[in-house]
Amino acid sequence: MTDADEAAWTRRSVLAVVPPAQPRRLAKVPFVELADGRLQGVVSSGSDIERVYVSSVAAGNHAYHCSTNNNRPCGGLRGAPCKHLEALAEEAVLQYGVDPVARYLRVDAGPDVRGGRDLLARMDTRHEPTPAAVVFSRFLRHLAYLELPDSTTALPELHWFPATGAVR
Ligand SMILES: [Zn+2]
């Protein structure tokens, strides 16, 4: 990684850790960002604590995808965004506020749109597989960044949940 990449990452990370507009459910959605032309993030599995999903919706054409971090397609995608995408959209609205998210994704949000689910329902979405690896590595870098100030131990690969102290 070049110094320029490193600097760019650091800038993005600083943006990513600004306090949310409203309290977020970090255990459910440990990572959400508006970056690379997408709303993207990491959503915990409802049933398996060691499994996470990488979900994203592209700005403009509203192509969405959801898979495990190993690129296994989410079983909840049945011609419509799954519950992980809904959770991601809800958290994005908590993090950034409804108008900034709508502007970024280029959604025409009416006054009755309050949460991320409403926003998702206003989009003409379509499914388009995208690789999970980029988003997932950004998530791991994000965690490492949060860990750095008061931790000298390496981040155990699976211990990304807030209970480990990644988010205080
Ligand atoms: Zn899913």
CSV table of C-alpha atoms and ligand atoms in Angstrom, one decimal:
chain,number,residue,atom,x,y,z
A,1,MET,CA,0.0,0.0,0.0
A,2,THR,CA,1.4,3.4,-0.9
A,3,ASP,CA,1.5,6.4,1.4
A,4,ALA,CA,-1.2,8.0,-0.7
A,5,ASP,CA,-3.5,5.0,-0.2
A,6,GLU,CA,-2.8,5.1,3.5
A,7,ALA,CA,-3.6,8.8,3.7
A,8,ALA,CA,-6.8,8.3,1.8
A,9,TRP,CA,-7.8,5.5,4.1
A,10,THR,CA,-7.1,7.6,7.2
A,11,ARG,CA,-9.2,10.4,5.9
A,12,ARG,CA,-12.1,8.1,5.1
A,13,SER,CA,-11.8,6.4,8.5
A,14,VAL,CA,-11.9,9.8,10.3
A,15,LEU,CA,-15.2,10.5,8.4
A,16,ALA,CA,-16.5,7.0,9.2
A,17,VAL,CA,-16.1,7.5,13.0
A,18,VAL,CA,-17.9,10.8,13.3
A,19,PRO,CA,-20.6,10.4,16.0
A,20,PRO,CA,-23.9,9.1,14.5
A,21,ALA,CA,-26.9,11.4,14.1
A,22,GLN,CA,-28.8,8.9,16.4
A,23,PRO,CA,-27.5,6.0,18.5
A,24,ARG,CA,-26.6,3.0,16.3
A,25,ARG,CA,-27.1,-0.7,16.9
A,26,LEU,CA,-23.5,-1.7,16.5
A,27,ALA,CA,-24.0,-5.3,17.4
A,28,LYS,CA,-26.4,-5.7,14.5
A,29,VAL,CA,-24.6,-3.5,12.0
A,30,PRO,CA,-21.0,-3.1,13.1
A,31,PHE,CA,-20.0,-1.2,9.9
A,32,VAL,CA,-21.8,1.2,7.6
A,33,GLU,CA,-20.5,3.7,5.2
A,34,LEU,CA,-21.3,5.8,2.1
A,35,ALA,CA,-18.2,5.2,-0.1
A,36,ASP,CA,-17.2,4.1,-3.6
A,37,GLY,CA,-20.6,5.1,-4.9
A,38,ARG,CA,-22.4,2.7,-2.6
A,39,LEU,CA,-24.1,2.4,0.7
A,40,GLN,CA,-22.2,-0.6,2.0
A,41,GLY,CA,-21.5,-2.3,5.2
A,42,VAL,CA,-21.3,-5.4,7.4
A,43,VAL,CA,-24.4,-6.9,9.1
A,44,SER,CA,-24.4,-9.6,11.7
A,45,SER,CA,-26.2,-12.8,11.1
A,46,GLY,CA,-29.3,-13.1,13.2
A,47,SER,CA,-28.6,-16.7,14.0
A,48,ASP,CA,-24.8,-17.3,13.9
A,49,ILE,CA,-22.6,-15.0,15.9
A,50,GLU,CA,-19.5,-15.8,13.9
A,51,ARG,CA,-21.2,-15.1,10.5
A,52,VAL,CA,-21.5,-11.7,9.0
A,53,TYR,CA,-22.9,-10.5,5.7
A,54,VAL,CA,-21.5,-7.8,3.4
A,55,SER,CA,-24.4,-5.8,1.9
A,56,SER,CA,-24.4,-2.9,-0.5
A,57,VAL,CA,-26.7,-0.8,-2.6
A,58,ALA,CA,-25.2,1.3,-5.5
A,59,ALA,CA,-26.1,5.0,-5.9
A,60,GLY,CA,-28.0,5.8,-9.0
A,61,ASN,CA,-28.9,2.4,-10.4
A,62,HIS,CA,-29.7,0.9,-7.0
A,63,ALA,CA,-28.1,-2.4,-7.8
A,64,TYR,CA,-27.9,-4.4,-4.5
A,65,HIS,CA,-26.1,-7.4,-3.3
A,66,CYS,CA,-25.6,-9.4,-0.1
A,67,SER,CA,-23.2,-12.2,0.6
A,68,THR,CA,-21.1,-13.7,3.4
A,69,ASN,CA,-17.6,-12.3,3.6
A,70,ASN,CA,-16.6,-15.5,1.7
A,71,ASN,CA,-18.8,-14.4,-1.2
A,72,ARG,CA,-21.5,-17.0,-0.5
A,73,PRO,CA,-24.7,-15.4,-1.7
A,74,CYS,CA,-27.2,-14.5,1.0
A,75,GLY,CA,-30.1,-17.0,1.1
A,76,GLY,CA,-32.5,-14.1,1.9
A,77,LEU,CA,-32.1,-12.6,-1.6
A,78,ARG,CA,-35.3,-13.7,-3.4
A,79,GLY,CA,-35.8,-11.1,-6.0
A,80,ALA,CA,-35.8,-8.3,-3.4
A,81,PRO,CA,-33.4,-6.8,-0.9
A,82,CYS,CA,-33.0,-9.1,2.1
A,83,LYS,CA,-33.3,-8.2,5.8
A,84,HIS,CA,-29.6,-7.5,6.0
A,85,LEU,CA,-30.0,-4.8,3.4
A,86,GLU,CA,-32.9,-3.4,5.3
A,87,ALA,CA,-30.9,-3.4,8.5
A,88,LEU,CA,-28.0,-1.7,6.7
A,89,ALA,CA,-30.3,1.0,5.3
A,90,GLU,CA,-31.8,1.6,8.7
A,91,GLU,CA,-28.4,2.0,10.3
A,92,ALA,CA,-27.3,4.3,7.5
A,93,VAL,CA,-30.2,6.6,8.3
A,94,LEU,CA,-29.3,6.5,12.0
A,95,GLN,CA,-25.7,7.3,11.2
A,96,TYR,CA,-26.0,10.0,8.6
A,97,GLY,CA,-29.7,11.1,8.6
A,98,VAL,CA,-32.3,10.4,6.0
A,99,ASP,CA,-31.6,13.3,3.6
A,100,PRO,CA,-27.8,12.7,3.2
A,101,VAL,CA,-28.4,9.0,2.6
A,102,ALA,CA,-31.1,9.8,0.0
A,103,ARG,CA,-29.0,12.4,-1.7
A,104,TYR,CA,-26.0,10.0,-1.9
A,105,LEU,CA,-28.0,7.1,-3.3
A,106,ARG,CA,-30.0,9.5,-5.5
A,107,VAL,CA,-33.4,8.5,-4.2
A,108,ASP,CA,-36.3,10.8,-4.4
A,109,ALA,CA,-37.3,10.7,-0.7
A,110,GLY,CA,-40.7,12.2,0.0
A,111,PRO,CA,-41.6,13.7,3.4
A,112,ASP,CA,-43.1,10.4,4.5
A,113,VAL,CA,-39.7,8.6,4.3
A,114,ARG,CA,-38.4,8.3,7.8
A,115,GLY,CA,-36.3,5.2,8.0
A,116,GLY,CA,-34.0,3.2,5.8
A,117,ARG,CA,-36.7,0.6,5.0
A,118,ASP,CA,-38.9,3.4,3.6
A,119,LEU,CA,-35.9,4.6,1.6
A,120,LEU,CA,-35.2,1.1,0.2
A,121,ALA,CA,-38.8,0.8,-0.8
A,122,ARG,CA,-38.6,4.0,-2.9
A,123,MET,CA,-35.7,2.6,-5.0
A,124,ASP,CA,-36.1,0.7,-8.2
A,125,THR,CA,-33.7,-2.0,-7.1
A,126,ARG,CA,-32.2,-4.8,-9.0
A,127,HIS,CA,-29.8,-7.6,-8.0
A,128,GLU,CA,-26.2,-7.4,-9.3
A,129,PRO,CA,-23.4,-9.5,-7.6
A,130,THR,CA,-20.5,-7.5,-6.3
A,131,PRO,CA,-17.4,-8.9,-4.5
A,132,ALA,CA,-17.5,-8.7,-0.7
A,133,ALA,CA,-13.8,-8.6,-0.2
A,134,VAL,CA,-13.2,-4.8,-0.7
A,135,VAL,CA,-15.9,-3.9,1.8
A,136,PHE,CA,-14.9,-6.5,4.2
A,137,SER,CA,-11.2,-5.5,4.3
A,138,ARG,CA,-12.3,-1.8,4.8
A,139,PHE,CA,-14.3,-3.0,7.8
A,140,LEU,CA,-11.3,-4.8,9.2
A,141,ARG,CA,-9.2,-1.7,8.7
A,142,HIS,CA,-11.9,0.3,10.3
A,143,LEU,CA,-11.8,-1.9,13.4
A,144,ALA,CA,-8.0,-1.9,13.5
A,145,TYR,CA,-8.2,1.9,13.4
A,146,LEU,CA,-10.6,2.0,16.3
A,147,GLU,CA,-8.5,-0.4,18.2
A,148,LEU,CA,-5.2,1.3,17.8
A,149,PRO,CA,-5.3,4.1,20.4
A,150,ASP,CA,-5.4,1.9,23.5
A,151,SER,CA,-4.6,-1.6,22.3
A,152,THR,CA,-1.2,-3.2,21.5
A,153,THR,CA,-2.6,-6.6,20.7
A,154,ALA,CA,-3.4,-7.8,17.3
A,155,LEU,CA,-7.1,-8.0,16.4
A,156,PRO,CA,-8.2,-11.6,16.6
A,157,GLU,CA,-9.8,-12.3,13.2
A,158,LEU,CA,-13.3,-13.3,14.4
A,159,HIS,CA,-13.6,-10.9,17.4
A,160,TRP,CA,-15.1,-8.0,15.5
A,161,PHE,CA,-18.1,-7.5,17.6
A,162,PRO,CA,-18.5,-4.4,19.8
A,163,ALA,CA,-18.4,-6.6,23.0
A,164,THR,CA,-14.7,-7.2,22.3
A,165,GLY,CA,-14.1,-3.5,22.9
A,166,ALA,CA,-13.8,-2.5,19.3
A,167,VAL,CA,-16.3,0.3,19.9
A,168,ARG,CA,-16.4,2.2,23.2
B,1,ZN,ZN,-28.6,-10.7,3.2
